[in-house]
Coordinates of C-alpha atoms in Angstrom, one line a residue:
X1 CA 0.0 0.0 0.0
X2 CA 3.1 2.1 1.2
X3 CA 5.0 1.7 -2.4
X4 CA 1.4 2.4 -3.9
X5 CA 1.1 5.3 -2.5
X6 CA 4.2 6.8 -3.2
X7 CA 4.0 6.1 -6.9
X8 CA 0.7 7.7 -7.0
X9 CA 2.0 10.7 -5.0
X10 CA 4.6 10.9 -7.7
X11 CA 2.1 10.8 -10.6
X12 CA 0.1 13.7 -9.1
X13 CA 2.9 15.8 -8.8
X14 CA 3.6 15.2 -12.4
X15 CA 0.0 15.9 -13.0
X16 CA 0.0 19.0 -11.1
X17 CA 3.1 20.3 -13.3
X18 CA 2.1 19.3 -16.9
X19 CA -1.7 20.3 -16.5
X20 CA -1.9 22.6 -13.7
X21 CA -5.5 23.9 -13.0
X22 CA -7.1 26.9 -11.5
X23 CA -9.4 24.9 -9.5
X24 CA -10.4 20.9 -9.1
X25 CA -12.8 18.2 -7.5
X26 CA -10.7 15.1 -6.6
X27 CA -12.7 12.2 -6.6
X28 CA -11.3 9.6 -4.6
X29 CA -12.4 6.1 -6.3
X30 CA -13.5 2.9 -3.9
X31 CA -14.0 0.7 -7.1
X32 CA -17.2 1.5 -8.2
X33 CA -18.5 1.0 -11.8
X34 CA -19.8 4.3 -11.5
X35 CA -16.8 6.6 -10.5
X36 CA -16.0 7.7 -14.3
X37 CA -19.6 9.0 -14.3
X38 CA -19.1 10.5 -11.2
X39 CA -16.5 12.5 -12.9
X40 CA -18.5 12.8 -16.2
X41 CA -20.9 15.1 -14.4
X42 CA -18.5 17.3 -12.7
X43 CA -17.0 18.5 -16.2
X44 CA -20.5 18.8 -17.9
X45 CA -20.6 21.6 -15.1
X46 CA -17.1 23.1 -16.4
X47 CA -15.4 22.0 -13.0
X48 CA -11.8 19.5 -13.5
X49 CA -12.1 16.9 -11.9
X50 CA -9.4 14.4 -11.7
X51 CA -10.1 10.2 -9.8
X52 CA -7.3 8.7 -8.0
X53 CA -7.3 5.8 -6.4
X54 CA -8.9 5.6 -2.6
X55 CA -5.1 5.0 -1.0
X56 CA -3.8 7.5 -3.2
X57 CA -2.2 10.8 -1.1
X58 CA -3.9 13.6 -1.7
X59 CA -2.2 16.5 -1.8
X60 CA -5.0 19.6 -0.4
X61 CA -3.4 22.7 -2.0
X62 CA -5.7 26.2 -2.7
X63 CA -6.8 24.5 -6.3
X64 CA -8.4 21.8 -4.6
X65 CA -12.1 22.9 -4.0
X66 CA -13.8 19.9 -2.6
X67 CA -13.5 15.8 -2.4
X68 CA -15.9 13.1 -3.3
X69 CA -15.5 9.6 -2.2
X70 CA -17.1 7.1 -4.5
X71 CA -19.3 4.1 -4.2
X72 CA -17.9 0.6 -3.6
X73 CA -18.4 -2.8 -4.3
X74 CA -17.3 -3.8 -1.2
X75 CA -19.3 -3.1 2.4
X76 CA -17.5 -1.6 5.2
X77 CA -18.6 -4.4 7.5
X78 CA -16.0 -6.3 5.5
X79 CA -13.4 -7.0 8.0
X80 CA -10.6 -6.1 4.7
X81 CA -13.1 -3.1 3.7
X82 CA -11.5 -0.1 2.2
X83 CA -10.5 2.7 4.4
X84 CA -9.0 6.2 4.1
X85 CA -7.2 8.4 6.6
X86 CA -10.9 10.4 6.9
X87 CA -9.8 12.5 10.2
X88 CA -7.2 13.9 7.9
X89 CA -9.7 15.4 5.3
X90 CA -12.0 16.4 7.4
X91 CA -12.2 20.5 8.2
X92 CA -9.7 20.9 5.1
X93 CA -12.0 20.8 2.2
X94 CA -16.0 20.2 1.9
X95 CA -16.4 16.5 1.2
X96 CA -19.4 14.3 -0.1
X97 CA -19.5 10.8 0.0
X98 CA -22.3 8.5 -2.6
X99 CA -23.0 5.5 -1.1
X100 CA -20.0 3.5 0.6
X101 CA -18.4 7.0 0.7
X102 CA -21.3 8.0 2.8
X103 CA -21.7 4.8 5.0
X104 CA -17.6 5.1 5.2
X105 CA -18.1 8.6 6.9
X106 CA -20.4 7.3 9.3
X107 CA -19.0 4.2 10.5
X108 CA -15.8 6.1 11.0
X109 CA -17.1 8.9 12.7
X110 CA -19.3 6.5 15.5
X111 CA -22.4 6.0 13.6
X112 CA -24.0 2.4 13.0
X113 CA -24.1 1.0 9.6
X114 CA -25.5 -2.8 9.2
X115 CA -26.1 -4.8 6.1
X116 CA -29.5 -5.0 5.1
X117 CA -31.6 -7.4 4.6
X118 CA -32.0 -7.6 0.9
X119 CA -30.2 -5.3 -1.6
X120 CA -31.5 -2.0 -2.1
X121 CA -31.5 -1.8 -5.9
X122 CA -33.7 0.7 -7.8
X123 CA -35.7 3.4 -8.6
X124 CA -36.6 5.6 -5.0
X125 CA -38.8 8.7 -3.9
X126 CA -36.5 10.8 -1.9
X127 CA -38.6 13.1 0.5
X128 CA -36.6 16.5 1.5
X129 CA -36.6 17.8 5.1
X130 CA -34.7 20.0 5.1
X131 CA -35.0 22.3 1.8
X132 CA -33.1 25.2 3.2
X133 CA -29.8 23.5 3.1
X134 CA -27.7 24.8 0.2
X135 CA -27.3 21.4 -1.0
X136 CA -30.6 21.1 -1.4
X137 CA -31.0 24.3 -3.6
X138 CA -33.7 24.3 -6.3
X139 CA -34.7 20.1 -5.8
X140 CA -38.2 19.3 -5.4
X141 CA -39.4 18.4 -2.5
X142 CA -39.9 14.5 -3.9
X143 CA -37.1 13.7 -6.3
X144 CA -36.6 10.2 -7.9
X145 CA -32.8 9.0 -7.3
X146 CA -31.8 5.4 -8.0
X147 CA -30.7 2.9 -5.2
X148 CA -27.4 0.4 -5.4
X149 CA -26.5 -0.7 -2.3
X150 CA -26.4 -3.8 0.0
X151 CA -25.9 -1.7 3.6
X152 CA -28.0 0.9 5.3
X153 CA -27.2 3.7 7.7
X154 CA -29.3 3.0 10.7
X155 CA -27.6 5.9 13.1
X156 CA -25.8 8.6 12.4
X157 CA -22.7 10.1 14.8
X158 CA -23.4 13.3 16.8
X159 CA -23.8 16.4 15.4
X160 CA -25.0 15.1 11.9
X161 CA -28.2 16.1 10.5
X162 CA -30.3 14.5 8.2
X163 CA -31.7 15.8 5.5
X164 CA -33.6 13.6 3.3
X165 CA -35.0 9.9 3.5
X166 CA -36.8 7.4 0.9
X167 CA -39.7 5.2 2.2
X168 CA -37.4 2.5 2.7
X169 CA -34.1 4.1 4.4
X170 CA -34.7 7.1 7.6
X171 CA -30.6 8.4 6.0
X172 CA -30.8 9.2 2.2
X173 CA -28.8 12.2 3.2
X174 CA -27.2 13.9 5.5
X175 CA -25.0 16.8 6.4
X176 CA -22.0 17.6 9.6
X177 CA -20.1 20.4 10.0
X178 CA -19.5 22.6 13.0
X179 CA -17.7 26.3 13.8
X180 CA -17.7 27.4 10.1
X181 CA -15.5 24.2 9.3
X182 CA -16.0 23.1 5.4
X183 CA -19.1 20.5 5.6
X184 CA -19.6 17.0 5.1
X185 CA -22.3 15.5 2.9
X186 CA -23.4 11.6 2.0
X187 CA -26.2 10.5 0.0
X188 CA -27.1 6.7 -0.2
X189 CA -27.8 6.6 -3.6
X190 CA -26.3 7.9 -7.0
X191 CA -26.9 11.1 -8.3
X192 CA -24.4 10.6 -11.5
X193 CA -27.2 7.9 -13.1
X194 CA -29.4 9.4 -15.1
X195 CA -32.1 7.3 -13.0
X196 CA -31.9 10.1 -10.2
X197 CA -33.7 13.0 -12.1
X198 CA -32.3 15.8 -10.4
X199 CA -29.2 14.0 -10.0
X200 CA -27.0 16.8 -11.6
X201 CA -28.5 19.5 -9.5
X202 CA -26.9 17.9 -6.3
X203 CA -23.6 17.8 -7.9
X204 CA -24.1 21.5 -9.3
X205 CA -25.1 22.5 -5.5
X206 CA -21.8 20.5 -4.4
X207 CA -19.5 21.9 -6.9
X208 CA -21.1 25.5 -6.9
X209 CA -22.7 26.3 -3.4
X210 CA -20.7 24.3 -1.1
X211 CA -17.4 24.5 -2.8
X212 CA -17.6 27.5 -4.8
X213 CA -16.2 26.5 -8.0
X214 CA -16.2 29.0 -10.6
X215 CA -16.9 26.3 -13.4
X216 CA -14.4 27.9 -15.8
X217 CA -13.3 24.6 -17.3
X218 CA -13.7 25.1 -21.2
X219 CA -11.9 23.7 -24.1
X220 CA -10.6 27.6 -25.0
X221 CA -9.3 27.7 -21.2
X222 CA -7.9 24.1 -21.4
X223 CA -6.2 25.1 -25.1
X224 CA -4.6 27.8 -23.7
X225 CA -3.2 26.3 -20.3
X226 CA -2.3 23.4 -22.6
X227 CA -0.2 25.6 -24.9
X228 CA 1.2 27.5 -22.0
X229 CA 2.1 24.3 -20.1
X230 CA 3.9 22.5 -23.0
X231 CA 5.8 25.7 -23.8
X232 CA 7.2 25.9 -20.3
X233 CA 7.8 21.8 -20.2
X234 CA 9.9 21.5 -23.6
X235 CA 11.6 24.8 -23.5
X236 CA 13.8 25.0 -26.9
X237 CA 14.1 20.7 -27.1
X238 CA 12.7 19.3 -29.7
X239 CA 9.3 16.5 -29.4
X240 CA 9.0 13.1 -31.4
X241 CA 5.4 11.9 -31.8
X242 CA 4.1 9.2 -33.5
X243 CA 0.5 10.0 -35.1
X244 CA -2.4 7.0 -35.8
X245 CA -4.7 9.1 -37.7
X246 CA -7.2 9.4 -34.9
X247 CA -8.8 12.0 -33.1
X248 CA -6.4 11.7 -29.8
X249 CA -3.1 12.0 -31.7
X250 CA -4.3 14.3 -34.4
X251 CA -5.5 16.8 -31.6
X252 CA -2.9 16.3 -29.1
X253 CA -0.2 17.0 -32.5
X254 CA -2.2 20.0 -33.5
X255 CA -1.7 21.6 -29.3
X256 CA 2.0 20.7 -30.0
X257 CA 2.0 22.0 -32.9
X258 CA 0.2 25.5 -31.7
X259 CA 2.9 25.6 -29.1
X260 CA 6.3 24.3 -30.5
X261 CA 6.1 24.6 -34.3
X262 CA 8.3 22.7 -36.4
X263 CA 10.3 21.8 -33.2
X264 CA 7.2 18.8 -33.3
X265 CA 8.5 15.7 -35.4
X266 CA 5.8 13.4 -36.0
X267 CA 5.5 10.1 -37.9
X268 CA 2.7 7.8 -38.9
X269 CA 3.8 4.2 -39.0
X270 CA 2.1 1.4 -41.6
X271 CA 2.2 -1.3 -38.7
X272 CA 0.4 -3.6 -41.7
X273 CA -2.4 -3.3 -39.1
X274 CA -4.1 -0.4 -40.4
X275 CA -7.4 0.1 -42.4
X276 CA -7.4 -0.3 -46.0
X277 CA -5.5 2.6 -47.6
X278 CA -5.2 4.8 -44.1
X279 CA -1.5 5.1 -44.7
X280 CA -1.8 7.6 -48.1
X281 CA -4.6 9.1 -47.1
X282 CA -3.6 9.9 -43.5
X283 CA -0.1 11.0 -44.4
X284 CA -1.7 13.5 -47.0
X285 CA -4.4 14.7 -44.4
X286 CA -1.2 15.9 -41.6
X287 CA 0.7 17.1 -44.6
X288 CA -2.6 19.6 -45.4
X289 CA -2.7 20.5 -42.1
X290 CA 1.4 21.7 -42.1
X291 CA 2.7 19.2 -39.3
X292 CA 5.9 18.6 -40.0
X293 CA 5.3 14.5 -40.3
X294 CA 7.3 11.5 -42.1
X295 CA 5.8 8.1 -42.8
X296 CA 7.5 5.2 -42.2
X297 CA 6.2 1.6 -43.6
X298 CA 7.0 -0.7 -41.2
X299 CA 4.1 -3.6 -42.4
X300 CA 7.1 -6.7 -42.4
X301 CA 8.5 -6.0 -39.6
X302 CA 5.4 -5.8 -37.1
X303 CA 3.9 -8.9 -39.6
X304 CA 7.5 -10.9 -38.6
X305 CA 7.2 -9.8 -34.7
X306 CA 3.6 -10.8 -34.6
X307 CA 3.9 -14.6 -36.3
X308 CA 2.6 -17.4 -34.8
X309 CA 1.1 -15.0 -31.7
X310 CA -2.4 -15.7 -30.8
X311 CA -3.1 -14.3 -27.0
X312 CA -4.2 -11.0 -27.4
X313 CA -2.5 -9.2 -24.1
X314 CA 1.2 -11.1 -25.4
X315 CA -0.2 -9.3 -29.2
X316 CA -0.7 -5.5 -27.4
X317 CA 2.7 -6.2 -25.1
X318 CA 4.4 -6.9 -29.4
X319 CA 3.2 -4.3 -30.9
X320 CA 3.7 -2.0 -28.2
X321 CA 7.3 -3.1 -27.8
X322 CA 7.9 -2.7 -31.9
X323 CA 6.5 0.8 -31.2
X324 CA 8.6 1.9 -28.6
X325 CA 11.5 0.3 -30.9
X326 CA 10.5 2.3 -33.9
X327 CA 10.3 5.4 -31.4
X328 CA 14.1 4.9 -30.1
X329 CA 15.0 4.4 -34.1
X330 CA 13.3 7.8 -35.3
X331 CA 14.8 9.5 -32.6
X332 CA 18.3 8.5 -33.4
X333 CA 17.8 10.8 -36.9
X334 CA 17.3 13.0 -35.1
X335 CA 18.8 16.0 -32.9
X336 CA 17.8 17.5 -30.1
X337 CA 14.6 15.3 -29.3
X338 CA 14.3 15.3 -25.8
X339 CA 10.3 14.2 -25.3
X340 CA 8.0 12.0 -26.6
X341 CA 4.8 13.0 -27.1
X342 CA 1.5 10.4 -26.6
X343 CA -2.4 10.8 -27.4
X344 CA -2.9 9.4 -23.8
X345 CA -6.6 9.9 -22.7
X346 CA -8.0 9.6 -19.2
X347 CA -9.9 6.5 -19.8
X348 CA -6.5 5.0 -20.8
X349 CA -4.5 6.1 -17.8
X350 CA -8.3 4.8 -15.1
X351 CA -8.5 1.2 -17.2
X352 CA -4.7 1.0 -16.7
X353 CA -4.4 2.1 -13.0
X354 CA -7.7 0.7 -11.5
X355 CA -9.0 -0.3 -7.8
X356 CA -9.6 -3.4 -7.9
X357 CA -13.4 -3.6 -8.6
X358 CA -16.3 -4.2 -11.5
X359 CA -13.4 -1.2 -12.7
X360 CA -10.3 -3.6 -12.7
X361 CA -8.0 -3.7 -15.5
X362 CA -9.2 -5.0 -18.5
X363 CA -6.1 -4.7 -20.9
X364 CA -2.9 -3.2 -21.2
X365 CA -2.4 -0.1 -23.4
X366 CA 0.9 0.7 -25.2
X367 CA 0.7 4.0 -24.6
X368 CA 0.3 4.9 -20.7
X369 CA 3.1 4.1 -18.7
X370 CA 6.8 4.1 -18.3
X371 CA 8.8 3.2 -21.2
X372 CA 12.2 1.6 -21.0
X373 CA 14.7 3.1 -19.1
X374 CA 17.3 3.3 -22.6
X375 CA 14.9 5.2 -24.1
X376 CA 15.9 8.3 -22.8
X377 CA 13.3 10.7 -23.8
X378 CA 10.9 11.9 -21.7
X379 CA 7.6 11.6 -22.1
X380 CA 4.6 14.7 -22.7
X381 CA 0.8 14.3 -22.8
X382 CA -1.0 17.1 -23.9
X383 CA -4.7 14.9 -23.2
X384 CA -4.1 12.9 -20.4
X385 CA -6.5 14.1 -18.3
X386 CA -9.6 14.4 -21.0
X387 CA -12.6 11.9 -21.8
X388 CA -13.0 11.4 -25.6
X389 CA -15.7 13.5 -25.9
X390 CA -13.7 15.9 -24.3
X391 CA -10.7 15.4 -26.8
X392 CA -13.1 16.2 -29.9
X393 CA -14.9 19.5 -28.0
X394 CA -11.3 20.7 -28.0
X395 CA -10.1 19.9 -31.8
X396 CA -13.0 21.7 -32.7
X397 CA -12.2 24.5 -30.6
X398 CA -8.8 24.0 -32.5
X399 CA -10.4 24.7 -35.8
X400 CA -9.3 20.8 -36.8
X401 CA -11.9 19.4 -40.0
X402 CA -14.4 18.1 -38.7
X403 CA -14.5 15.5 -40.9
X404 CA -10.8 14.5 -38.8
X405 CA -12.6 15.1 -35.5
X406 CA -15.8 12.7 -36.0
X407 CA -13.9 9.6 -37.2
X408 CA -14.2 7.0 -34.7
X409 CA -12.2 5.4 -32.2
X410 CA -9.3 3.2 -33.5
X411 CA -7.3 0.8 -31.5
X412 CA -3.7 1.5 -31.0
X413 CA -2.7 -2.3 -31.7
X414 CA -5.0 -2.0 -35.3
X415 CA -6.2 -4.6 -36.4
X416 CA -4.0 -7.0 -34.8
X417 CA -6.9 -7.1 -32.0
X418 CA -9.6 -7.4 -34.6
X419 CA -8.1 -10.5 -36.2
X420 CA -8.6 -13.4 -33.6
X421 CA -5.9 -15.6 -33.3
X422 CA -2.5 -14.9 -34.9
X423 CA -2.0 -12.4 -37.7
X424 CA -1.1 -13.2 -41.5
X425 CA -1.1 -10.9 -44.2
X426 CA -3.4 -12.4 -46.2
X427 CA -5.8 -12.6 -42.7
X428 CA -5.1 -8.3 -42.5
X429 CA -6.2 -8.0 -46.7
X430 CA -9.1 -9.9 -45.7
X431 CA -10.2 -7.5 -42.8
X432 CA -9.3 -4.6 -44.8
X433 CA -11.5 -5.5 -47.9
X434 CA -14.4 -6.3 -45.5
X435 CA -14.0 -3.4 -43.0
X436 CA -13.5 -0.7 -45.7
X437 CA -17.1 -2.1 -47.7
X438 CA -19.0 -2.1 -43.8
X439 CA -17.2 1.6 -42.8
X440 CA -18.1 2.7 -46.3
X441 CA -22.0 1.4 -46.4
X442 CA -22.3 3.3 -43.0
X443 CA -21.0 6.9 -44.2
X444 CA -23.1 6.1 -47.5
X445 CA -26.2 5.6 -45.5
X446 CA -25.6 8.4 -43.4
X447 CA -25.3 5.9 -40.6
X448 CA -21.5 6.9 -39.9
X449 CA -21.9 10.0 -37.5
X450 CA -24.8 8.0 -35.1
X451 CA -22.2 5.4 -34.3
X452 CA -19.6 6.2 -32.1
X453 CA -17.5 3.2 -33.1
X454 CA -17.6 0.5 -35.8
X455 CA -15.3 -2.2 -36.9
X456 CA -15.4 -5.4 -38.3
X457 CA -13.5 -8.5 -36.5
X458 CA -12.3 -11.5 -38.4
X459 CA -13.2 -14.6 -36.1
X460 CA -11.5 -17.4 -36.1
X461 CA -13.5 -20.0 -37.5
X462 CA -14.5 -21.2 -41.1
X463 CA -18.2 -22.5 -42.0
X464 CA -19.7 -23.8 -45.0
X465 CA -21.4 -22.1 -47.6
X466 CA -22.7 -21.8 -50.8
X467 CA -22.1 -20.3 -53.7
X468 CA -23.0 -21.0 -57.4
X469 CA -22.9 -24.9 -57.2
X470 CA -19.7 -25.1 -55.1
X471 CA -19.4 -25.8 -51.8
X472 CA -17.5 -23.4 -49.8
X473 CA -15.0 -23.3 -46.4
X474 CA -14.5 -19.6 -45.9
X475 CA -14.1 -17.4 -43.0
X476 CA -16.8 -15.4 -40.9
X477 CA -16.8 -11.6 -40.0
X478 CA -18.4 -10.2 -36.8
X479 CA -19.5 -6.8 -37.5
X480 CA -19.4 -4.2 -34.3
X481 CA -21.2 -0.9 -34.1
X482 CA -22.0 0.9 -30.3
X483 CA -23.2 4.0 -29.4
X484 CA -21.1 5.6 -26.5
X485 CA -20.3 9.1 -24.7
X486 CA -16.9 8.3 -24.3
X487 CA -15.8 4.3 -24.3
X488 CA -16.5 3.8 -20.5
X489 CA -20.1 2.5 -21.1
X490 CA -21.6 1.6 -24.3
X491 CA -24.6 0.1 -25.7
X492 CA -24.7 -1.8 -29.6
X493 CA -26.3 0.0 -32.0
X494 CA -29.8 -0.7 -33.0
X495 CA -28.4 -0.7 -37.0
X496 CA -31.1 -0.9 -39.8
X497 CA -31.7 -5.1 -40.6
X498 CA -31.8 -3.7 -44.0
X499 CA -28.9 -2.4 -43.7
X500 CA -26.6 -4.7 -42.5
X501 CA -28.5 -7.2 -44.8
X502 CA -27.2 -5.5 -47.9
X503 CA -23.7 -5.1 -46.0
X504 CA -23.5 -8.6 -45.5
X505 CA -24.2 -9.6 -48.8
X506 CA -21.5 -7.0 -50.3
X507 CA -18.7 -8.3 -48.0
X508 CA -19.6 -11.8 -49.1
X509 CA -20.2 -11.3 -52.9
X510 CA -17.1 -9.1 -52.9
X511 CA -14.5 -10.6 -50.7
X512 CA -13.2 -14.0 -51.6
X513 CA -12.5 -15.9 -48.4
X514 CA -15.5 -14.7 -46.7
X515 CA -18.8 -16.6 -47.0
X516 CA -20.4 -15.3 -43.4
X517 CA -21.3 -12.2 -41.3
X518 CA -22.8 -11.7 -38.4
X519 CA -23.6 -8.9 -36.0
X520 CA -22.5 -7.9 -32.3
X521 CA -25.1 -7.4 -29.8
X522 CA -23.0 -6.5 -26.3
X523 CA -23.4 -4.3 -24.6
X524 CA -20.1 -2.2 -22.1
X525 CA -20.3 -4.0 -19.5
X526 CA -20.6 -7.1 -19.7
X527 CA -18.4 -7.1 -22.8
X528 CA -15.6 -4.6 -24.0
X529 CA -16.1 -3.0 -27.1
X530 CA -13.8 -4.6 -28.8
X531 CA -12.8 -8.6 -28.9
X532 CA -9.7 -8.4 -27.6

C-alpha cells in the first residue's frame, strides 16, 4: 500500500506540473463502476475533476475545492473493507461521500451501519426535510434517485443532521459540519445515473454552493493552459510523436503544434495493421494541415514480430514493444529530441491504473506508462487528463476538420486485435477489404456519424457455404457498431436489418474468403467494445 502510494503521489505531482489547473474536484475512487460517471458530471458543469485511487495521497493545496468519495463494491462491515485516513480530510475541504463513501463517513465517525436485509436496488422517492440547506437548492421536494446498495445507515454520529430519507431508508442524506469548518455531505444513492432526475442538480449544489467552483473549465481555457504548459515543459528541445490518424493524436499533434512549431517531429507508422488505404490518405491529411510529419512503412516488420502469436495481451505487449523500438529508431535521426509525445486519454491512464473492482483492468495499453529506461526521452501528454468526448470538444475548438474530429475510435494495436488468433497478411487483406465495404455502407447511409464506433472483427472460425454450385469453407466476419459518450459504457447500436442485410451480402459477394457475417449485440459492461 506504502509503495502504492508513493507512486501515485509521484504521478500527481507530475500531474500538477504538466496540467496545472485553477481549481479541481478530486474524486477519490472505492472501485465503483460508477466513479467515471461521477467524474463525467463534474466536467458537464465546467469544474476539473481528476479520480485517484482511494489509497492515493492527496495533496490539499488552494486549487483543490472539494473531495468526493465514491461508491464501492465492497461493504464496510468487511473485515478487509476499504478505508481512508478520513480525520485527515475532514475540516480541510468540503467532502461528499455517494453511497460506501457516505456509510464510510459514518462508520468512522461513531455511527451504526448494518447490512441490510435484501439489496436496495432501484428506482426511489427521496422526501426532502430540510429544503433550506444549500445542498438542497432548487430540488423538489420528492425527487426520484436510483438505489445500489447492499448496507444501510441506521444511526448517524453526533452532530449530523439529516436531511432527506426514501420510504425504505430514515438516512438518504445527510449533512456535519461545525464552527464554520468546510461540511460533510453523504447520499445513499447515485446522483451521477441518469435514474436520479435531479441527480445533476446535487452535484451543481456540491461543486457550486458548497465548494464555490467558478466552473471555468472550457476547451478555449484548457487550449490555452495546454499551450502555455507545453511551452514551459519543452523549453527550446525538440518532441517526437508518433500520429495513428485518430482524433487523440491528431489533436494532441495540433496543441504541440500550436505551441512548439516545427520543433514537433511526427511520424505515422504502416504497422500492416491499419485500415485499407489509411497510410496515403492519413499522411496527405497531416501534410494539409502543415505538421511537419514522415511516414514510415513498417508492415514486415510488425507482420515478422507478430507470427505465430495468438493471446491477445502477449499481441498488445508486441506491438507495443515494436512501437517503442520504432520510437528509439526515429529519434536517433534526429537532434535535439528530448520528449516524446503520446495521445494518452484519461480512460487509458483509469483502465490502466484501477481499484480493484467491477473497474479492474481489463487490458494493457501501449501507450500509458513508463517506457524503457534506454529510451531516454521523456515523455509529454497534452490529453491525459480528457474523456473522448472531451478530446473532440477541443479539436473543434482547435479549428481541426471536422470530418478528422468525428472519425471513430481506433485501437492503438489495429487490427491486430480485430483479427482473432495470430496475424497473416493475407488474414489483415481480408479484414481490410471487409472493414472498408461495412465503414463505407455506414457513411453512405448516413449511418457513420450515429455510431460512435464501428469495426469489423475476423473470427477465427471457417463455416460452410454456398455459392453458385460449389461448396464453400471460408471465413466469418463479426460486424461491431455501439453507441457511447466516451468508451467507459456503451450500448450496440440498434443498426437498420436492411442495412446490415445489404452489408452482409456486399462483403460476401465481394471478398473472396469470406462466406459469413454476423452482427455484435454486447453491450459495455458485460463485454468490452472490442474482442480483444
Amino acid at each position: 500500500m506504502k509503495i502504492r502510494g508513493f507512486f501515485f503521489s509521484i504521478a500527481s505531482c507530475l500531474i500538477a506540473y504538466f496540467c496545472p489547473m485553477k481549481e479541481k474536484i478530486i474524486i477519490l475512487d472505492f472501485g465503483s463502476q460508477y466513479t467515471q460517471l461521477i467524474a463525467r458530471r463534474v466536467r458537464e458543469l465546467q469544474v476539473f475533476c481528476e479520480i485517484l485511487p482511494y489509497y492515493a495521497p492527496v495533496e490539499l493545496d488552494e486549487t483543490v475545492k472539494g473531495i468526493i468519495l465514491s461508491g464501492s463494491p465492497f461493504s464496510v462491515k468487511d473485515p478487509n473493507s476499504l478505508r481512508i485516513d478520513l480525520p485527515a480530510l475532514l475540516g480541510q475541504k468540503p467532502i461528499l461521500g455517494i453511497c460506501y463513501g457516505a456509510q464510510l463517513i459514518a462508520d468512522e465517525l461513531g455511527g451504526e451501519v448494518t447490512r441490510s436485509n435484501k439489496r436496495e436496488y432501484g428506482k426511489a422517492m427521496l422526501q426532502i426535510r430540510k429544503a433550506e440547506d444549500p445542498f438542497m437548492t432548487d430540488l423538489s421536494q420528492q425527487s426520484q434517485v436510483w438505489m445500489s446498495h447492499a448496507d444501510t445507515i441506521q444511526t448517524l454520529p453526533d452532530s449530523f443532521e439529516i436531511l432527506a430519507g426514501t420510504q425504505s431508508i430514515d438516512v438518504a442524506a445527510f449533512r456535519y459540519g461545525t464552527n464554520g469548518q468546510p461540511p460533510v455531505y453523504g447520499i445513499q444513492f447515485h446522483p451521477e445515473v441518469t435514474h436520479s432526475l435531479e441527480g445533476k442538480a446535487f452535484i451543481r449544489n456540491f461543486l457550486y454552493d458548497i465548494c464555490h467552483c467558478h466552473g471555468d473549465w472550457t476547451p478555449d481555457s484548457f487550449i490555452d493552459e495546454t499551450i502555455a504548459n507545453i511551452r514551459e515543459q519543452v523549453g527550446e528541445e525538440e518532441v517526437l510523436m508518433a500520429l495513428s490518424g485518430g482524433v487523440d493524436s491528431t489533436v494532441g499533434a495540433v496543441l504541440l503544434h500550436q505551441a512548439i512549431g516545427k520543433r514537433l517531429h511526427c511520424f505515422f507508422i504502416d504497422n500492416g495493421l491499419l485500415r485499407k488505404d489509411e497510410f496515403a490518405q492519413v499522411l496527405d491529411d497531416y501534410q494539409h494541415m502543415g505538421l511537419n510529419i514522415t511516414g514510415v512503412d513498417a508492415r514486415e516488420r510488425f507482420w515478422t514480430a507478430l507470427a505465430g502469436i495468438s493471446d491477445p495481451e502477449a499481441k498488445r505487449k508486441v506491438i507495443g514493444r515494436e512501437f517503442i523500438h520504432l520510437f528509439e529508431e526515429e529519434a536517433r535521426k534526429l537532434s535535439g529530441v528530448s520528449w516524446l509525445g503520446q495521445g494518452t486519454i484519461y480512460p487509458d491512464v483509469i483502465e490502466s491504473n484501477p481499484v480493484k473492482g467491477p473497474s479492474a483492468t481489463i487490458k494493457s495499453h501501449h501507450n500509458v506508462g513508463g517506457l524503457p529506461e534506454k529510451l531516454h526521452l521523456k515523455i509529454i501528454e497534452p490529453l491525459r487528463m480528457l474523456f473522448k468526448d472531451e478530446v473532440r470538444k477541443v479539436g473543434i475548438a482547435l479549428g481541426i476538420s471536422e470530418r478528422l474530429i468525428s472519425r471513430h475510435p481506433f485501437p492503438g494495436p489495429g487490427l491486430g486485435i480485430r483479427i482473432l488468433g495470430d496475424i497473416t497478411p493475407e488474414k489483415v487483406r481480408l479484414l481490410q477489404e471487409a472493414d472498408a465495404i461495412y465503414i463505407r455502407m455506414l457513411r453512405e447511409s448516413g449511418l457513420y456519424d450515429q455510431v460512435w464506433q464501428a469495426g469489423t472483427i475476423l473470427l477465427p472460425v471457417q463455416s460452410v457455404g454456398v455459392m453458385g454450385d460449389e461448396r464453400t469453407y471460408e471465413n466469418a466476419v463479426a460486424l461491431r457498431a455501439v453507441t457511447s459518450l466516451d468508451g467507459m459504457t456503451a450500448e450496440w447500436s440498434k443498426l437498420p436489418y436492411e442495412f446490415l442485410a445489404d452489408v452482409s451480402s456486399a462483403i460476401i459477394n465481394q471478398v473472396k474468403g469470406i462466406n459469413r457475417v454476423v452482427y455484435d449485440i454486447s453491450t459495455k459492461p458485460p463485454a468490452t467494445i472490442e474482442w480483444e
